[in-house]
XYZ file of N, CA and C in Angstrom:
654
model
N 100.987 63.458 113.639
C 99.885 63.843 113.719
C 100.116 65.538 114.148
N 99.381 66.323 113.671
C 99.476 67.677 113.890
C 97.816 68.098 114.485
N 98.596 68.953 115.883
C 96.945 69.702 116.244
C 96.873 70.978 116.076
N 95.691 71.345 115.891
C 95.463 72.603 115.119
C 95.271 73.418 116.593
N 96.114 73.946 117.095
C 95.633 75.183 118.101
C 95.301 75.976 118.125
N 95.366 76.869 117.112
C 94.280 77.925 116.511
C 94.246 77.719 115.142
N 93.364 78.669 114.573
C 93.269 78.837 113.212
C 92.238 77.737 112.425
N 91.329 77.016 113.572
C 90.640 76.081 113.093
C 89.604 76.556 111.780
N 88.919 77.833 112.247
C 88.039 78.783 111.019
C 88.795 78.679 109.788
N 89.968 79.004 109.963
C 90.627 79.322 108.812
C 90.746 78.011 107.692
N 91.024 76.972 108.657
C 91.415 75.530 108.063
C 89.397 74.768 107.074
N 88.845 75.586 108.499
C 87.189 74.827 107.392
C 87.220 75.648 106.718
N 87.510 77.070 106.430
C 87.033 77.901 105.288
C 88.156 77.489 103.950
N 89.115 76.620 103.860
C 90.060 76.368 102.686
C 89.593 75.144 102.273
N 88.927 74.315 103.309
C 88.104 73.141 102.782
C 87.051 73.210 102.126
N 86.267 74.395 102.403
C 85.249 74.900 101.486
C 85.574 75.580 100.336
N 86.808 75.955 100.365
C 87.382 76.833 98.790
C 87.169 76.107 97.683
N 87.057 76.472 96.700
C 86.881 75.860 95.506
C 88.522 75.788 94.789
N 89.067 76.601 94.810
C 90.683 76.725 94.428
C 91.347 75.513 95.148
N 92.491 74.692 94.672
C 92.768 73.508 95.106
C 94.141 73.595 95.884
N 94.902 74.801 94.943
C 96.312 75.199 95.267
C 96.079 76.435 96.131
N 96.552 76.283 97.235
C 96.241 77.761 97.682
C 97.607 77.948 99.004
N 98.160 79.042 98.839
C 99.080 78.837 100.176
C 98.848 79.370 101.259
N 99.082 78.796 102.281
C 98.809 79.322 103.236
C 100.105 79.237 104.794
N 100.360 80.327 105.138
C 101.822 80.810 106.229
C 101.106 79.739 107.333
N 101.919 79.103 107.834
C 101.526 78.681 109.219
C 103.119 78.879 110.221
N 102.328 78.475 111.382
C 103.803 77.517 112.518
C 103.553 76.854 113.284
N 104.538 76.131 112.885
C 104.738 74.706 113.326
C 105.692 74.800 114.731
N 104.872 74.212 115.514
C 105.862 74.158 117.313
C 105.895 72.483 117.760
N 107.144 72.256 117.814
C 107.392 70.932 118.183
C 107.926 70.492 119.449
N 107.151 69.101 120.016
C 107.454 68.830 121.363
C 106.727 69.710 122.591
N 105.787 70.319 122.245
C 105.124 70.994 123.601
C 104.332 70.085 123.999
N 103.784 70.291 125.604
C 103.097 69.603 126.188
C 102.055 70.515 126.214
N 100.892 69.673 126.825
C 99.255 70.526 126.942
C 99.143 71.739 127.211
N 100.349 71.941 128.446
C 100.038 73.579 129.288
C 101.282 74.126 128.635
N 102.238 73.875 127.977
C 103.023 74.624 126.767
C 102.088 75.591 125.410
N 101.548 74.144 125.092
C 100.589 75.048 123.889
C 99.527 75.658 124.335
N 98.937 75.630 125.965
C 97.974 76.228 126.062
C 98.635 77.947 126.266
N 99.678 78.269 126.999
C 100.328 78.808 127.321
C 100.854 79.898 125.718
N 101.369 79.295 124.857
C 101.733 79.854 123.762
C 100.207 80.144 123.146
N 99.356 79.699 123.427
C 98.319 80.356 122.432
C 97.653 81.232 123.038
N 97.505 81.393 124.690
C 97.515 83.006 125.412
C 98.617 83.738 124.949
N 99.701 83.762 124.537
C 100.405 84.518 124.639
C 100.476 85.336 123.183
N 100.073 84.192 122.344
C 99.912 85.123 120.816
C 98.643 85.580 120.475
N 97.345 85.086 121.008
C 96.149 85.867 121.181
C 96.068 86.988 122.347
N 97.134 87.151 123.165
C 96.643 88.399 123.936
C 97.688 89.190 123.581
N 98.584 88.841 122.274
C 99.639 90.357 122.522
C 99.235 90.835 121.100
N 98.670 89.916 120.084
C 98.427 90.297 118.480
C 97.673 91.442 118.708
N 98.106 92.352 117.336
C 97.254 93.393 117.019
C 96.127 92.953 116.032
N 94.987 93.579 116.185
C 94.247 93.573 115.253
C 94.210 94.485 114.274
N 93.861 93.664 113.109
C 93.924 94.234 111.382
C 92.985 95.677 111.305
N 93.926 96.599 110.715
C 92.596 97.679 110.394
C 91.388 97.529 110.000
N 90.337 97.357 110.583
C 89.165 97.242 109.333
C 89.272 97.907 107.994
N 89.829 98.905 107.718
C 90.186 99.716 106.656
C 91.193 98.667 105.797
N 91.677 98.231 106.242
C 92.689 97.523 105.730
C 92.310 95.992 104.798
N 91.193 95.697 105.881
C 90.347 94.584 105.445
C 89.597 94.801 104.168
N 88.977 95.841 104.268
C 88.121 96.557 103.229
C 88.737 96.401 101.651
N 90.365 97.148 102.035
C 90.824 96.973 100.919
C 91.527 95.875 100.168
N 91.723 94.812 101.003
C 92.146 93.379 101.108
C 90.997 92.665 99.986
N 89.728 92.959 100.492
C 88.402 92.592 99.904
C 88.502 93.258 98.642
N 88.289 94.573 98.332
C 88.048 95.224 96.832
C 89.438 94.480 96.056
N 90.484 94.724 96.219
C 91.769 94.263 95.707
C 91.474 92.770 95.100
N 90.832 92.101 96.300
C 90.952 90.490 95.824
C 90.100 90.293 94.362
N 89.199 90.983 94.381
C 87.741 90.851 93.286
C 87.685 92.268 92.881
N 88.740 93.241 91.926
C 88.522 94.441 91.722
C 87.392 94.297 90.605
N 87.850 93.513 89.409
C 87.052 93.594 88.155
C 85.587 93.083 88.375
N 85.544 91.976 89.522
C 84.023 91.624 89.875
C 83.478 92.117 91.034
N 84.093 93.380 91.287
C 83.420 93.908 92.320
C 81.998 94.151 92.406
N 81.362 94.024 91.215
C 79.395 94.457 91.359
C 79.168 92.955 91.699
N 79.709 91.650 91.458
C 79.586 90.627 91.842
C 79.651 89.990 93.237
N 80.681 91.182 93.793
C 80.822 90.906 95.046
C 79.828 91.723 96.137
N 79.424 92.720 95.317
C 78.557 94.017 95.898
C 77.369 93.061 96.262
N 77.016 92.292 95.042
C 75.696 92.027 95.203
C 75.613 90.757 96.169
N 76.859 89.915 96.319
C 76.837 89.239 97.353
C 76.788 89.694 98.713
N 77.589 90.724 99.175
C 77.140 91.307 100.124
C 75.892 91.874 100.568
N 75.414 92.523 99.557
C 73.925 92.792 99.874
C 73.094 91.795 100.279
N 73.284 90.493 99.818
C 72.273 89.561 100.357
C 72.690 88.917 102.049
N 74.262 89.275 102.196
C 74.136 88.749 103.416
C 74.263 89.584 104.477
N 74.714 90.895 104.309
C 74.720 92.024 105.125
C 74.442 93.439 104.359
N 73.311 93.321 103.946
C 72.462 94.992 103.048
C 73.138 96.088 103.613
N 73.053 96.045 104.791
C 73.479 97.629 105.651
C 74.778 98.056 105.643
N 75.691 97.033 105.141
C 77.531 97.324 104.995
C 77.736 97.589 103.448
N 77.021 97.005 102.823
C 77.086 96.777 101.097
C 77.559 98.666 100.515
N 76.851 99.527 101.271
C 77.483 100.645 100.973
C 79.021 100.992 101.075
N 79.776 100.376 101.729
C 80.983 100.693 101.990
C 81.999 100.515 100.815
N 81.567 99.237 100.346
C 82.449 98.854 99.016
C 82.628 100.033 97.763
N 80.954 100.078 97.834
C 81.052 101.271 96.793
C 81.641 102.501 96.994
N 81.639 102.936 98.431
C 82.409 104.388 98.922
C 84.212 103.876 98.762
N 84.392 102.739 99.054
C 85.883 102.469 98.749
C 86.352 102.738 97.497
N 85.358 102.360 96.563
C 86.016 102.060 95.206
C 85.701 103.836 94.758
N 84.859 104.569 95.235
C 84.797 105.757 94.776
C 86.151 106.642 95.678
N 86.407 106.136 96.787
C 87.511 106.952 97.553
C 88.575 106.538 96.565
N 89.004 105.324 96.398
C 89.844 104.967 95.707
C 90.376 105.917 94.678
N 89.492 105.917 93.716
C 89.248 106.713 92.508
C 89.768 108.077 92.930
N 89.101 108.731 93.463
C 89.365 110.114 94.272
C 90.751 110.126 94.421
N 91.340 109.437 95.098
C 92.840 109.196 95.719
C 94.055 109.296 94.293
N 93.439 108.288 93.516
C 94.248 108.027 92.536
C 94.389 109.123 91.377
N 93.112 109.482 91.018
C 93.299 110.606 89.862
C 93.658 111.698 90.211
N 94.685 112.031 88.962
C 95.622 113.030 89.411
C 94.922 114.453 89.169
N 93.274 114.485 88.537
C 92.714 115.841 88.850
C 92.216 115.991 89.827
N 91.723 115.092 90.654
C 91.077 115.344 91.951
C 92.049 116.123 92.784
N 91.265 116.998 93.716
C 91.566 117.937 94.237
C 91.954 117.056 95.821
N 91.650 115.389 95.960
C 91.911 114.879 96.947
C 92.910 114.217 96.325
N 94.064 114.259 95.437
C 94.855 113.477 95.111
C 95.996 113.829 95.575
N 96.331 112.580 96.861
C 97.699 112.501 97.058
C 97.497 113.389 98.892
N 96.496 113.363 99.074
C 95.990 113.794 100.474
C 95.475 113.228 101.114
N 95.309 111.878 101.010
C 94.262 110.789 101.783
C 95.527 109.586 102.383
N 95.848 109.617 103.377
C 96.549 108.106 103.901
C 95.891 107.279 104.041
N 96.246 105.907 103.364
C 95.639 104.794 102.947
C 96.025 104.390 104.219
N 95.284 102.677 104.593
C 95.779 102.308 105.708
C 97.386 101.482 105.377
N 98.079 101.577 106.867
C 99.434 101.480 106.708
C 100.694 101.901 106.072
N 100.127 102.999 105.501
C 100.716 103.779 104.718
C 102.106 104.996 105.592
N 102.955 104.713 105.323
C 104.126 105.735 105.739
C 104.000 106.745 105.766
N 103.943 108.082 106.312
C 104.110 109.281 105.615
C 105.520 109.887 105.938
N 106.242 110.816 104.932
C 107.339 110.963 104.886
C 107.219 112.134 105.433
N 108.804 112.427 106.054
C 109.071 113.679 106.742
C 108.587 115.149 105.579
N 107.509 116.099 106.208
C 107.200 116.812 105.355
C 106.254 116.895 104.506
N 105.611 115.554 104.721
C 104.516 115.379 103.449
C 102.971 115.445 104.752
N 101.992 116.151 103.896
C 100.879 116.385 104.633
C 99.927 115.641 103.778
N 99.241 114.607 104.528
C 97.983 114.106 104.390
C 96.951 114.435 105.651
N 96.086 115.225 105.403
C 95.411 115.714 106.506
C 93.900 114.634 106.706
N 93.770 113.613 105.611
C 92.788 113.094 106.061
C 92.883 111.165 106.126
N 92.395 110.518 106.862
C 92.325 109.094 106.662
C 91.498 108.185 105.906
N 92.044 107.320 104.704
C 90.956 106.696 104.367
C 89.770 106.601 104.388
N 89.553 105.476 106.107
C 88.861 105.348 106.693
C 87.675 106.465 106.953
N 87.795 107.425 107.592
C 87.189 109.066 107.539
C 86.890 109.227 106.155
N 87.541 109.151 105.125
C 86.969 109.688 103.654
C 85.714 108.807 103.535
N 86.232 107.468 103.740
C 84.851 106.383 103.255
C 83.987 106.947 104.209
N 84.072 107.034 105.279
C 82.601 107.153 105.810
C 82.217 108.477 105.538
N 82.821 109.438 105.024
C 81.940 110.887 104.692
C 81.531 110.629 103.076
N 81.694 109.036 103.115
C 80.600 109.265 101.326
C 79.256 108.172 101.385
N 79.217 107.967 102.607
C 78.161 107.627 102.823
C 76.714 107.424 102.550
N 76.512 109.369 102.601
C 75.223 109.401 101.503
C 75.332 109.570 100.215
N 76.242 109.134 99.848
C 76.214 109.276 98.314
C 76.183 107.904 97.600
N 76.649 107.015 98.427
C 76.704 105.210 98.174
C 75.186 104.640 99.031
N 75.081 104.964 100.132
C 73.558 104.356 100.508
C 72.333 104.671 99.849
N 71.387 103.758 100.023
C 70.612 104.024 99.149
C 69.042 105.080 99.982
N 68.389 105.498 99.051
C 67.244 106.576 99.216
C 67.982 108.028 99.536
N 69.464 108.123 98.299
C 69.394 109.360 98.324
C 69.036 109.596 96.871
N 69.153 110.925 96.448
C 68.466 111.172 95.091
C 69.069 110.666 93.895
N 70.460 110.565 94.143
C 71.271 110.061 92.844
C 71.787 108.272 93.144
N 71.126 107.678 93.379
C 71.228 106.409 94.098
C 71.404 105.656 93.213
N 70.707 105.834 91.708
C 70.296 105.284 90.468
C 71.544 105.660 89.556
N 72.708 106.338 89.855
C 73.432 106.792 88.846
C 74.646 105.877 88.970
N 75.503 105.704 87.909
C 76.647 104.584 88.233
C 77.824 105.116 88.854
N 78.780 104.121 89.515
C 79.806 104.714 90.041
C 80.647 105.708 89.419
N 81.067 105.031 88.346
C 81.748 106.053 87.463
C 81.434 107.589 87.097
N 79.821 107.846 86.907
C 79.515 109.036 86.814
C 79.624 109.748 87.950
N 79.363 109.034 88.991
C 79.096 109.803 90.412
C 80.617 110.286 90.699
N 81.861 109.283 90.611
C 83.502 109.777 90.212
C 83.516 110.756 89.793
N 83.328 111.193 88.637
C 83.453 112.180 87.535
C 82.772 113.419 88.223
N 81.726 113.789 88.927
C 80.988 114.670 89.033
C 81.198 115.065 90.923
N 81.902 113.990 91.271
C 82.498 114.427 92.981
C 83.990 114.937 92.428
N 84.660 114.619 91.492
C 85.705 115.557 91.217
C 85.808 116.855 90.380
N 84.436 116.974 89.998
C 84.526 118.376 89.693
C 83.700 119.178 90.968
N 82.997 118.521 91.401
C 82.441 119.210 92.850
C 83.419 119.445 93.457
N 84.589 118.840 94.163
C 85.775 119.293 94.914
C 86.654 119.849 94.312
N 86.522 120.089 92.837
C 87.308 121.001 91.942
C 86.966 122.697 92.360
N 85.380 122.414 92.420
C 85.009 123.896 92.848
C 85.562 124.208 94.021
N 84.818 123.030 94.931
C 85.262 123.490 96.745
C 86.443 124.227 96.471
N 87.648 123.366 95.887
C 88.931 123.752 95.673
C 89.217 125.305 95.550
N 88.427 125.709 94.294
C 88.484 126.555 94.076
C 87.936 127.947 94.760
N 87.016 127.712 95.589
C 86.420 128.379 96.366
C 87.197 128.599 97.725
N 88.139 127.691 98.134
C 88.982 127.143 99.500
C 90.479 127.066 98.958
N 90.953 127.243 97.933
C 92.519 127.213 97.619
C 93.232 126.740 99.079
N 92.962 127.749 100.055
C 94.167 127.575 101.460
C 93.912 126.203 102.019
N 92.634 125.569 102.077
C 92.357 124.511 102.256
C 93.217 123.464 102.285
N 93.477 123.070 100.751
C 94.161 122.283 100.219
C 95.913 122.048 100.115
N 95.970 123.511 100.794
C 97.546 123.670 100.363
C 98.338 123.169 101.565
N 99.155 122.481 101.643
C 100.289 122.317 102.772
C 100.702 122.972 103.887
N 100.664 124.079 103.647
C 101.192 125.238 104.535
C 99.940 126.028 105.222
N 98.898 126.241 104.582
C 97.591 126.455 105.210
C 96.969 125.770 105.443
N 96.803 124.678 105.308
C 95.684 123.531 105.234
C 95.341 123.013 106.722
N 96.355 123.509 107.499
C 96.247 122.649 108.908
C 95.350 123.784 109.946
N 95.184 125.153 109.368
C 94.070 125.547 109.736
C 92.478 125.646 109.230
N 92.797 124.551 108.816
C 91.430 124.116 107.837
C 90.230 123.068 108.307
N 89.108 122.847 108.964
C 88.683 121.882 109.198
C 88.026 121.183 107.507
N 87.829 121.742 106.609
C 87.878 121.742 105.677
C 87.983 120.090 104.619
N 89.496 119.986 104.868
C 90.023 118.699 104.546
C 90.094 117.671 105.561
N 89.525 118.039 106.694
C 89.344 117.096 108.045
C 88.301 116.005 107.763
N 87.759 115.206 108.615
C 86.868 114.199 108.183
C 85.604 115.230 108.552
N 85.513 116.125 109.276
C 84.117 116.913 109.811
C 83.757 118.021 108.230
N 85.011 118.238 107.966
C 84.859 118.790 106.688
C 84.252 118.181 105.087
N 85.214 116.647 105.097
C 84.624 115.942 103.909
C 83.439 115.314 103.970
N 82.831 115.141 105.430
C 81.770 114.957 105.600
C 80.151 115.862 105.213
N 80.600 116.883 105.963
C 80.022 117.759 105.451
C 79.641 118.180 103.935
N 80.294 118.462 103.310
C 80.355 118.342 101.714
C 79.909 117.370 101.166
N 80.348 116.183 101.417
C 79.542 114.828 100.572
C 78.842 114.576 100.610
N 78.132 114.801 101.964
C 76.454 114.604 102.385
C 75.547 115.719 101.715
N 76.054 116.636 101.302
C 75.501 117.797 100.459
C 75.749 117.614 99.140
N 76.196 116.487 98.739
C 76.603 116.293 97.356
C 75.426 116.007 96.246
N 74.971 115.023 96.739
C 73.655 114.338 96.171
C 72.658 115.755 95.926
N 72.379 116.435 96.646
C 71.518 117.398 96.732
C 72.108 118.541 95.831
N 73.474 118.720 95.905
C 73.966 119.589 94.986
C 73.862 118.993 93.123
N 74.386 117.803 93.389
C 74.449 117.224 91.795
C 72.970 117.365 91.496
N 71.766 117.136 92.320
C 70.530 117.017 91.622
C 69.850 118.623 91.056
N 70.357 119.830 91.892
C 70.155 120.650 91.521
C 70.903 120.971 89.886
N 72.256 120.496 89.835
C 72.793 120.577 88.522
C 72.121 119.871 87.365
N 71.925 118.674 87.568
C 70.904 118.044 86.545
C 69.882 118.424 86.305
N 69.195 118.952 87.465
C 67.650 119.380 87.032
C 67.689 120.496 86.368
N 68.672 121.441 86.041
C 68.942 122.578 85.630
C 68.631 123.793 86.165
N 68.294 123.642 87.590
C 68.148 124.903 88.371
C 69.318 125.656 88.451
N 70.914 124.903 88.783
C 72.080 125.683 88.449
C 72.823 125.385 87.243
N 73.860 125.911 86.706
C 74.658 125.618 85.700
C 76.045 124.964 86.250
N 76.056 125.234 87.459
C 77.663 124.457 87.796
C 77.475 124.497 88.634
N 78.461 124.053 90.032
C 79.151 123.278 91.253
C 79.092 125.090 92.194
N 79.811 125.890 91.115
C 80.219 127.344 91.685
C 79.052 127.814 92.130
N 77.553 127.886 91.158
C 76.552 128.589 91.318
C 75.824 127.984 92.901
N 76.193 126.721 93.158
C 75.713 125.991 94.380
C 76.390 126.723 95.731
N 77.940 126.486 95.269
C 78.631 126.481 96.383
C 79.064 127.940 96.956
N 79.081 129.130 95.699
C 79.870 130.351 96.262
C 78.667 130.688 97.260
N 77.134 130.939 97.235
C 76.410 131.344 98.294
C 76.797 130.545 99.713
N 76.799 129.538 99.965
C 77.359 128.794 101.050
C 78.495 129.634 101.876
N 79.463 130.183 100.991
C 80.716 130.568 101.444
C 80.690 132.048 101.910
N 79.501 132.651 101.209
C 79.114 134.071 101.397
C 78.145 134.028 103.110
N 77.762 132.974 103.393
C 77.004 132.718 104.717
C 78.093 132.293 105.431
N 78.923 131.203 105.338
C 79.837 130.812 106.122
C 81.380 131.000 105.681
N 81.986 131.581 106.098
C 83.091 132.087 105.694
C 84.257 130.979 105.817
């Protein structure tokens, strides 16, 4: 007879899971009395580290990359105020991986070890948070699909990089807030309005929107 000292919720969830064959790592301790079991439980639960929320999001996203839209619909039903995060993660990963993106290889993903001399000024969690205005409801481009937003964001940030090239350089970028959370937050929050101006024909490209900003804010 086995006594489940910890993990009851996990076991209950697995019983409900449709997949019949599923590997679960377990630790089995033999010949412990109740006091020893209680002590073991206390040691484990008081010293374990919490899982990084961003890593949790990545696990959810990776577990159903192709069915992400179905997953989003389910999230909207249960926790609608958090659904934007999965959309934002999809966009963040695309901007991190796309070679033409100014953010390529500049974002530290969860659990990533940064090598000596490597420069990654922004954590994925901060970048994801900066995309809230792009992915949540009520913004002027919420009707656009994610792929169009991704392509437009890459062009938008190319324009920003062209205006502020030093901010993306590993030698001079440390002196700029632009590639940190606050800079990404400001420009990504402004993106829906900038893109609306472009779509409406008020401006011909992102340069026309952004260059006047530099004249005011050096």
